[in-house]
PDB file of C-alpha atoms in Angstrom:
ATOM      1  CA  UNK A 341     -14.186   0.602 -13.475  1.00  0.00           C
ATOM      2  CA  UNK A 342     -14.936   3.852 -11.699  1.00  0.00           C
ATOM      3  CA  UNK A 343     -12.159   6.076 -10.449  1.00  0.00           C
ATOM      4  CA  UNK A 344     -11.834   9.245  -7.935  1.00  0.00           C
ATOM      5  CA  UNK A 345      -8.920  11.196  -7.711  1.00  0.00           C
ATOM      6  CA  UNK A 346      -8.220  13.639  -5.073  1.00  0.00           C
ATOM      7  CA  UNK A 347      -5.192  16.034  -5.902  1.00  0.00           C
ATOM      8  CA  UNK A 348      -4.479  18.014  -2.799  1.00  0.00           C
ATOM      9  CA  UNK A 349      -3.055  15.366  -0.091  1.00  0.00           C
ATOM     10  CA  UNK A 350      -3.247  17.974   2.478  1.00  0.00           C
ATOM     11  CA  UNK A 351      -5.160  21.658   3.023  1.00  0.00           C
ATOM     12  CA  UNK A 352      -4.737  23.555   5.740  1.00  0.00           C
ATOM     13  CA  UNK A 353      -7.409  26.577   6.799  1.00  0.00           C
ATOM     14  CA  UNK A 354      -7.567  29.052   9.537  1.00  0.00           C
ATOM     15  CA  UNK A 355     -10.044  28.853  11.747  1.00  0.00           C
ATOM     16  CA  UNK A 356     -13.550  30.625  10.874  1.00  0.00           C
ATOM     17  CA  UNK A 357     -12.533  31.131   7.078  1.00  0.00           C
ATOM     18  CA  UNK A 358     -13.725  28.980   4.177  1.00  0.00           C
ATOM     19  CA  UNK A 359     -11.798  25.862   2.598  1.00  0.00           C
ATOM     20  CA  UNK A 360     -12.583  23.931  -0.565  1.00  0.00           C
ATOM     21  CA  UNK A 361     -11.448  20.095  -1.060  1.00  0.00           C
ATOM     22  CA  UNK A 362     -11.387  18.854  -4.438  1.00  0.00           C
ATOM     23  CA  UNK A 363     -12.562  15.806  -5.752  1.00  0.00           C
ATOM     24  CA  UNK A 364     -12.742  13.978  -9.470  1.00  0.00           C
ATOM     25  CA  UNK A 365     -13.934  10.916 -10.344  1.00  0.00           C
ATOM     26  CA  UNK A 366     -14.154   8.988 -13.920  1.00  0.00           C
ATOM     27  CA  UNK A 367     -17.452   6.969 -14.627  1.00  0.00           C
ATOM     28  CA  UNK A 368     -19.136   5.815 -18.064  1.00  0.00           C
ATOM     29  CA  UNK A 369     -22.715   5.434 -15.623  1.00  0.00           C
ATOM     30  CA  UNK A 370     -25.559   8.278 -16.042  1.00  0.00           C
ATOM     31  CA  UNK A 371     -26.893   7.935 -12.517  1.00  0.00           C
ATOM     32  CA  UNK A 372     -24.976   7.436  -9.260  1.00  0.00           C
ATOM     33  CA  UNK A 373     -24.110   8.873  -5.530  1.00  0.00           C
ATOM     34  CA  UNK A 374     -20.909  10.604  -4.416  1.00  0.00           C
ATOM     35  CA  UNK A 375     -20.114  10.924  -0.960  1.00  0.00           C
ATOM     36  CA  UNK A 376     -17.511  12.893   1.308  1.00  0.00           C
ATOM     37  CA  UNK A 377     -16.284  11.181   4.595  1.00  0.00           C
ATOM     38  CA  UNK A 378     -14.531  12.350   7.198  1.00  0.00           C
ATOM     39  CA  UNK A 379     -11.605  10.399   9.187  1.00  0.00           C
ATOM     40  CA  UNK A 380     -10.895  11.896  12.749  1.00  0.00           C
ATOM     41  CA  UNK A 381      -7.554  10.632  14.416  1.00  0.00           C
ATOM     42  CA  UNK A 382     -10.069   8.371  15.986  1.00  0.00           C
ATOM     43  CA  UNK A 383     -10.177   6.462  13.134  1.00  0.00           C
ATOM     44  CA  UNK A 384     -14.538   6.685  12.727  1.00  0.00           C
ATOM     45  CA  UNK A 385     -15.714   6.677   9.169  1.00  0.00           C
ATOM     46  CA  UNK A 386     -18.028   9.940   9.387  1.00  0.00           C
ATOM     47  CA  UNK A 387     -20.213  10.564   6.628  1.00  0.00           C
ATOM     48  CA  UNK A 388     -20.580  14.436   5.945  1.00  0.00           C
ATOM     49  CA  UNK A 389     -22.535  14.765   2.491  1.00  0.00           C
ATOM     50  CA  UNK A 390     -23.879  12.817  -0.337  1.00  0.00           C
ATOM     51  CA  UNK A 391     -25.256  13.841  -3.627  1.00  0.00           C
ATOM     52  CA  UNK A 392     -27.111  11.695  -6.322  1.00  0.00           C
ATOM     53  CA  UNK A 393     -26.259  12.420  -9.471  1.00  0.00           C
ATOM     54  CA  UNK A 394     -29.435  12.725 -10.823  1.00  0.00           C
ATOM     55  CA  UNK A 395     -30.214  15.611  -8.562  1.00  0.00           C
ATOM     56  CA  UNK A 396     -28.956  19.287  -9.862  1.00  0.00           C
ATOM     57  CA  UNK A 397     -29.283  20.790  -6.688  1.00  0.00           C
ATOM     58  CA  UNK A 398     -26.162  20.894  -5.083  1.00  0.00           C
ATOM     59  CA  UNK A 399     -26.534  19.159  -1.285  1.00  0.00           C
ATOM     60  CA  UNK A 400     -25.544  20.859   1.770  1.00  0.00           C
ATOM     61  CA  UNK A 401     -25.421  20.212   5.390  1.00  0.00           C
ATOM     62  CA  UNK A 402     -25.055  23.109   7.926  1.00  0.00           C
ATOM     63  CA  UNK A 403     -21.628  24.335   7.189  1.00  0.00           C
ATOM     64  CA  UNK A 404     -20.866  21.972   4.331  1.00  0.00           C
ATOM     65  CA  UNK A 405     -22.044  21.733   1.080  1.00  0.00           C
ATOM     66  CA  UNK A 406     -20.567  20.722  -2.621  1.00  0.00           C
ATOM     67  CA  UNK A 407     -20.549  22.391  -5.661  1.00  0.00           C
ATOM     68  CA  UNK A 408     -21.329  19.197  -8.174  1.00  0.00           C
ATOM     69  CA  UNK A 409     -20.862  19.288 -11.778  1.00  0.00           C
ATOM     70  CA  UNK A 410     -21.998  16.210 -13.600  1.00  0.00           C
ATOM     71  CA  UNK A 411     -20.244  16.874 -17.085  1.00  0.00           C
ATOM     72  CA  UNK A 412     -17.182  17.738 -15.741  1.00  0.00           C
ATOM     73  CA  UNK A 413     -17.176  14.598 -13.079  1.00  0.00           C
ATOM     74  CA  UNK A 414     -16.514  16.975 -10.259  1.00  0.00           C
ATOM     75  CA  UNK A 415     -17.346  17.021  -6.703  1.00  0.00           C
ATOM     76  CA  UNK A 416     -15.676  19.512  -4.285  1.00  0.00           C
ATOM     77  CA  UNK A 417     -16.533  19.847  -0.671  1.00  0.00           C
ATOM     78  CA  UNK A 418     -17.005  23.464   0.589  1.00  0.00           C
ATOM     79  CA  UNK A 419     -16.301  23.858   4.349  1.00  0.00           C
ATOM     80  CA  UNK A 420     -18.127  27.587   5.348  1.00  0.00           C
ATOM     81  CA  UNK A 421     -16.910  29.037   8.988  1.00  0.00           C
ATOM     82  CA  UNK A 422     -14.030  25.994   9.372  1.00  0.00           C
ATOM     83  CA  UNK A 423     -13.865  24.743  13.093  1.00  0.00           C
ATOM     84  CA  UNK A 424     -11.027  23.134  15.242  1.00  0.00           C
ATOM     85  CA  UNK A 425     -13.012  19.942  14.930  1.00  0.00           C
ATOM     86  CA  UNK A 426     -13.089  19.800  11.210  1.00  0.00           C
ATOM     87  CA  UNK A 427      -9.616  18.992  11.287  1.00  0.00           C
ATOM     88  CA  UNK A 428      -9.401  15.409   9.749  1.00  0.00           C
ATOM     89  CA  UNK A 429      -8.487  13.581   6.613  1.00  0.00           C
ATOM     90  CA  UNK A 430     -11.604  13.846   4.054  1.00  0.00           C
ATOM     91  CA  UNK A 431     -12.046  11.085   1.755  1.00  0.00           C
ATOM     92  CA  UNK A 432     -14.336  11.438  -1.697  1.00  0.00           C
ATOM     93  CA  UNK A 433     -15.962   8.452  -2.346  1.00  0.00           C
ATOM     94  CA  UNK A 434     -18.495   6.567  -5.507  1.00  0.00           C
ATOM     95  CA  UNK A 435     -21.007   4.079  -5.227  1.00  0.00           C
ATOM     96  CA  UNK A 436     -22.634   2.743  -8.649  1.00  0.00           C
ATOM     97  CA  UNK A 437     -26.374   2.447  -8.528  1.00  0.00           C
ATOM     98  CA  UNK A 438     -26.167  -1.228 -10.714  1.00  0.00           C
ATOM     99  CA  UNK A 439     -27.316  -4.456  -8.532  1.00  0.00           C
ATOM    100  CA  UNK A 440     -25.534  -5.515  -5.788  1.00  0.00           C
ATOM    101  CA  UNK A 441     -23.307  -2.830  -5.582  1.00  0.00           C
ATOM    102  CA  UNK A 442     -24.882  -1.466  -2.223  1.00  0.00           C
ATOM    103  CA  UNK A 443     -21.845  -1.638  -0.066  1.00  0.00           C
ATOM    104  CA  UNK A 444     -19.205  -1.001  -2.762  1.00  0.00           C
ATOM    105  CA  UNK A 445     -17.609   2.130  -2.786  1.00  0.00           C
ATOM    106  CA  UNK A 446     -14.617   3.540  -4.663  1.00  0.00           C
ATOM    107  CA  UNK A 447     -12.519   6.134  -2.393  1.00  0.00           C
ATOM    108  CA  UNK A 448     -10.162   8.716  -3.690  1.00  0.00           C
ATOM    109  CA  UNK A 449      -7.022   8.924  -1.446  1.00  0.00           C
ATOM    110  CA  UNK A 450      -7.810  11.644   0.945  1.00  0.00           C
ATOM    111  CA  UNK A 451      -7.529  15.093   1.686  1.00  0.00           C
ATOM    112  CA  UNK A 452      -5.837  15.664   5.112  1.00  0.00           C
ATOM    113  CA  UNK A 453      -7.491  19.080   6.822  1.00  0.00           C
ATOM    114  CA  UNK A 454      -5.924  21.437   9.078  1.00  0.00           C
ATOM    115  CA  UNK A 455      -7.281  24.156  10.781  1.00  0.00           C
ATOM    116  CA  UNK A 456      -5.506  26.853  12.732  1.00  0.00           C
ATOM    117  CA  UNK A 457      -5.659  29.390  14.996  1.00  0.00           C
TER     118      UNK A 457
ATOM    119  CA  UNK B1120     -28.028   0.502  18.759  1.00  0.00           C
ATOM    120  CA  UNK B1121     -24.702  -1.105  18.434  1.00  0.00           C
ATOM    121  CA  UNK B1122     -24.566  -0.464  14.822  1.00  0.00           C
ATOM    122  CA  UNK B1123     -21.005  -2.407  13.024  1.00  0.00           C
ATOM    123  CA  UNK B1124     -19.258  -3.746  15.338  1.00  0.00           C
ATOM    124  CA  UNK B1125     -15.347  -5.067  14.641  1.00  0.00           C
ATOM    125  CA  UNK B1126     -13.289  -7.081  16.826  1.00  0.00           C
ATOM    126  CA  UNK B1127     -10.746  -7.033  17.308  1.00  0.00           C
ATOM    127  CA  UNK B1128      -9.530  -3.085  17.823  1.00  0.00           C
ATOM    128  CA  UNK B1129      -6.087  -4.049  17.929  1.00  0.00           C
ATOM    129  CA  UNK B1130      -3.979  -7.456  16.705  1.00  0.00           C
ATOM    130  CA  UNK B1131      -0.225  -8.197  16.114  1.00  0.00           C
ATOM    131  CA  UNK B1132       0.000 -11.460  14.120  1.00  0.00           C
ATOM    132  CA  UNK B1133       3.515 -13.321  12.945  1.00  0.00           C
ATOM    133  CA  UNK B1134       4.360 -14.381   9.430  1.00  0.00           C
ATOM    134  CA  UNK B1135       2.081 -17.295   8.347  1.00  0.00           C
ATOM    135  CA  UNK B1136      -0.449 -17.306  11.668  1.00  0.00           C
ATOM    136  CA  UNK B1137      -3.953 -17.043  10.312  1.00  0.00           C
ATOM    137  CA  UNK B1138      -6.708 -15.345  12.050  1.00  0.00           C
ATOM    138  CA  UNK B1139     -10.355 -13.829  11.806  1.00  0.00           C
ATOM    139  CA  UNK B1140     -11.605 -10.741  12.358  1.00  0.00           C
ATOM    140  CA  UNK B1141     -15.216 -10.624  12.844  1.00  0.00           C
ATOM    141  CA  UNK B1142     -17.917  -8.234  12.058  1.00  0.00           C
ATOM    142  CA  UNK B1143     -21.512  -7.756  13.138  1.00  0.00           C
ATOM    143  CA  UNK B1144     -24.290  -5.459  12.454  1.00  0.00           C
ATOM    144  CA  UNK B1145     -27.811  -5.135  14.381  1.00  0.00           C
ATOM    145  CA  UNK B1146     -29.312  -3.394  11.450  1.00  0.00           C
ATOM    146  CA  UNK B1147     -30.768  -5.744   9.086  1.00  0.00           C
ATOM    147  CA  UNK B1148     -28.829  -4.497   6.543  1.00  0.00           C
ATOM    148  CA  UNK B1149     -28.082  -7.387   3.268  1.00  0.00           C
ATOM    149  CA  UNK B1150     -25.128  -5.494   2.126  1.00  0.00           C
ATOM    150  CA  UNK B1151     -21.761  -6.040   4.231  1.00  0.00           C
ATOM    151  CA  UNK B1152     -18.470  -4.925   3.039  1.00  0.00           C
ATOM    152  CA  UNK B1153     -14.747  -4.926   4.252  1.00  0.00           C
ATOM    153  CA  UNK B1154     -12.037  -2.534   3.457  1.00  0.00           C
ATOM    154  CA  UNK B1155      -8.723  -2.031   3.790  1.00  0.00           C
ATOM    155  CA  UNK B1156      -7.171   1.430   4.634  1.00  0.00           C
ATOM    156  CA  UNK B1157      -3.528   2.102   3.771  1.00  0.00           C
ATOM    157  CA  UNK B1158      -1.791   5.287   3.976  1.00  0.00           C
ATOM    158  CA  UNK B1159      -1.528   7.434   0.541  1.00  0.00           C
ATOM    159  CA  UNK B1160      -4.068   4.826  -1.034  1.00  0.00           C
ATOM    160  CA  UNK B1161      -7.697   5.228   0.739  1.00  0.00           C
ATOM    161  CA  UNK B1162      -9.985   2.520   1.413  1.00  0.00           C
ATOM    162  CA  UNK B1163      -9.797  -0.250  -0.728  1.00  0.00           C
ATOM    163  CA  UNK B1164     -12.431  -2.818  -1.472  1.00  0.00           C
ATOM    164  CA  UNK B1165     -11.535  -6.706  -0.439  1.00  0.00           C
ATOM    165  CA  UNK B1166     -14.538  -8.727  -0.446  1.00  0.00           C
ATOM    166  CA  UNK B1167     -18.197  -7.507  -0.248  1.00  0.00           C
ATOM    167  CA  UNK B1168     -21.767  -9.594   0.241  1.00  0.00           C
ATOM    168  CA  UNK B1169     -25.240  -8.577  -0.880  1.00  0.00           C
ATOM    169  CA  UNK B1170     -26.911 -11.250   1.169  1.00  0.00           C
ATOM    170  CA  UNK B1171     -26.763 -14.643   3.078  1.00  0.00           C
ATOM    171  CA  UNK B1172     -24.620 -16.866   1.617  1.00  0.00           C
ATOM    172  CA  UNK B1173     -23.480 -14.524  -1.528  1.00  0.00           C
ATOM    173  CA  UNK B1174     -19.826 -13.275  -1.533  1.00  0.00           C
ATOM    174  CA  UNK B1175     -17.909 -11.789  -4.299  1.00  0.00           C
ATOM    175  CA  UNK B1176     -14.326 -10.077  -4.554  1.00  0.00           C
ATOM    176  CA  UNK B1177     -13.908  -6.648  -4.694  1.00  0.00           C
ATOM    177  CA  UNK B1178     -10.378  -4.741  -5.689  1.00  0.00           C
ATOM    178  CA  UNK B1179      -7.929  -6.633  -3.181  1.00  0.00           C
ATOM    179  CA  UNK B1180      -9.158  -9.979  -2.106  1.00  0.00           C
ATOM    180  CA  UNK B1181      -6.210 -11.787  -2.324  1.00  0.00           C
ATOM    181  CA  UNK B1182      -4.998 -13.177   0.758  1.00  0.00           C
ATOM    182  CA  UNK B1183      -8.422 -13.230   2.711  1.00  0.00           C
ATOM    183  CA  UNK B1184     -11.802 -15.049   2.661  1.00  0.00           C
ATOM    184  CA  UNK B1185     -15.027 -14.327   3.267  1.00  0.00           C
ATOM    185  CA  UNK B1186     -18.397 -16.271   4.130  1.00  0.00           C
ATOM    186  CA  UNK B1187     -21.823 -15.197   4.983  1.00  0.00           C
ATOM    187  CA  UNK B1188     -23.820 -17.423   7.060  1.00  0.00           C
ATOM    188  CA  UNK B1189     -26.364 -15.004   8.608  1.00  0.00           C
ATOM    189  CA  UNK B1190     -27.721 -11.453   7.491  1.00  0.00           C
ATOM    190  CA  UNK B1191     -25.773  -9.987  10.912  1.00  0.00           C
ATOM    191  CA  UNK B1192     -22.158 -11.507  10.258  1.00  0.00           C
ATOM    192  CA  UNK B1193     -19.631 -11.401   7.963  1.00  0.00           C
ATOM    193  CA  UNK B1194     -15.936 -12.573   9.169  1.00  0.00           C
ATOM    194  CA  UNK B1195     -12.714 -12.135   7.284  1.00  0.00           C
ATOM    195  CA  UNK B1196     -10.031 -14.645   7.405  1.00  0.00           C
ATOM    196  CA  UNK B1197      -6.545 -14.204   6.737  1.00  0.00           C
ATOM    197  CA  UNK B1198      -5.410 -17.671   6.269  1.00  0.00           C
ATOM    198  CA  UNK B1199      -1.577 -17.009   6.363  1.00  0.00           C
ATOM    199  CA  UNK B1200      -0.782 -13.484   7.297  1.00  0.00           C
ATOM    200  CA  UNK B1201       1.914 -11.547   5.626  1.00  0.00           C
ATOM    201  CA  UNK B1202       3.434  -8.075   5.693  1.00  0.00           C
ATOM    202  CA  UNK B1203       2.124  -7.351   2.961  1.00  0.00           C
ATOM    203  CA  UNK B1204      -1.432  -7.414   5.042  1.00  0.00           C
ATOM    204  CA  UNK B1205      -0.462  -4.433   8.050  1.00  0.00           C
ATOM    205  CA  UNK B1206      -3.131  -2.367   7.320  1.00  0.00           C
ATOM    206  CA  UNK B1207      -6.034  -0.692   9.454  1.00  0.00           C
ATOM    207  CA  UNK B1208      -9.603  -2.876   8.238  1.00  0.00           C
ATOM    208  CA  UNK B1209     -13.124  -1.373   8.311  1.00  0.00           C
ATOM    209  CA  UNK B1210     -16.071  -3.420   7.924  1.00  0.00           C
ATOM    210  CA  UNK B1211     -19.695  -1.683   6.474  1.00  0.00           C
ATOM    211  CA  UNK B1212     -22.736  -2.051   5.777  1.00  0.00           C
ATOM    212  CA  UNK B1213     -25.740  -1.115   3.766  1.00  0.00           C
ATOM    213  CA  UNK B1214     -29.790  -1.601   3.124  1.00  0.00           C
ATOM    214  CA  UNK B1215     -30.527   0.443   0.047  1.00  0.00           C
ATOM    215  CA  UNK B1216     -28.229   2.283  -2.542  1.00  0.00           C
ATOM    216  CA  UNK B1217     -29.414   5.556  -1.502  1.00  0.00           C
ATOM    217  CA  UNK B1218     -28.572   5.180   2.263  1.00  0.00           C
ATOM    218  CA  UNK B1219     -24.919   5.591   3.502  1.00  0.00           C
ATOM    219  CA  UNK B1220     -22.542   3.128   4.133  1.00  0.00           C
ATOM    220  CA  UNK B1221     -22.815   2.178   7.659  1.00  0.00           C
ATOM    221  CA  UNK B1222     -18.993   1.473   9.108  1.00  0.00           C
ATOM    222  CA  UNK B1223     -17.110  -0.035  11.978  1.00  0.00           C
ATOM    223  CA  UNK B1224     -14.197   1.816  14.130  1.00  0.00           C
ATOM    224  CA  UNK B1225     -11.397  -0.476  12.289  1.00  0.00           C
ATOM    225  CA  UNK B1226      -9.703  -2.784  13.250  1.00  0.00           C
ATOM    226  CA  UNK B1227      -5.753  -2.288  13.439  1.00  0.00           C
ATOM    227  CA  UNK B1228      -3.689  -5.062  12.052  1.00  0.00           C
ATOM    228  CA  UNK B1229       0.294  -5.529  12.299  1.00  0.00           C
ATOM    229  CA  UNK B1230       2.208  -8.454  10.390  1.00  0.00           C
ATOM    230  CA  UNK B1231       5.945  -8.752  11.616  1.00  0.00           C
TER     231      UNK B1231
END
């Protein structure tokens, strides 16, 4: 069974500067997707980045992008020019690419974001 | 586009009352999955379905059931409720591995 571990329970940023979330994950599979979600206080499961594994180019999106490396099993998120509105709790998550595992996803335990003035 | 739906948002049950929580997608989608979210553990996989009538357990599916009549619904019972089960509950869904999961707003749940 796959695992993801996320060691920093909270971060906390100041506004405009540049945070980095961490993210592991165990897997004996050679081709799967990683995701980071965020969680607003309004409870919404946000999706902010995915990566497939077979892909060496590290995704990004606007101000968010991960720095992926396959041998190590890493996956950190990279928030560039942090907003108020990024504040949230960030959750890493795996999905297997074997049948039938679609809508299966294994979440690490979240990163809680602040940002400050 | 409605997208998941959940309903309730909000329910306080007693020891031993059963209930169901429903879920319903306008998407198409054949995979459906429910979660549980509790604090300090992440979301947590309780039952999933890759189609119409096919169910199987995921990490936690003790203490709820699942069926899957139709491609657009897929309700979660809790047959007798217990503390154990206060939790917040997402439901999601899915058409191909490479798309994202698709996910409800929750559904807050509070066993006294």
């Amino acid at each position: 069974a796959q695992t993801v571990t996320q060691s920093q329970p909270e971060m906390s940023v100041q506004e405009a500067e540049t945070v980095t979330l961490s993210c592991t994950y165990d897997t004996s599979e050679s081709d799967y997707y990683l995701f980071w979600y965020k969680q607003p206080p309004s409870r919404q499961m946000i999706l902010v980045i995915r990566q497939e594994a077979y892909k060496q180019q590290n995704a990004t999106e606007n101000r968010f992008s991960v720095n992926f490396q396959k041998a190590a099993k890493s996956f950190s998120l990279k928030i560039s020019d942090s907003q108020l509105g990024d504040a949230a709790m960030y959750f890493c998550a795996y999905r297997s690419l074997l049948t039938g595992t679609a809508s299966k996803l294994t979440f690490g335990t979240g990163t809680r974001l602040q940002v400050t003035l | 586009n409605a997208g998941v739906t959940q309903t309730p948002k909000f329910q306080v049950l007693k020891t031993g009352q059963s209930m169901t929580l429903q879920c319903a997608q306008d998407m198409n989608h054949e995979y459906m999955s429910w979660y549980r979210q509790d604090p300090g553990m992440g979301l947590r996989l309780i039952h999933y379905s890759v189609g119409a009538g096919i169910t199987d357990q995921g990490e936690v599916p003790n203490g709820y059931n699942v069926s899957r009549s139709t491609t657009e619904d897929f309700p979660l019972r809790l047959l007798s409720a217990a503390p154990s089960q206060t939790s917040v509950y997402f439901c999601a869904s899915s058409n191909i591995p490479n798309s994202p999961l698709h996910f409800g707003n929750g559904t807050r749940l509070t066993v006294t």
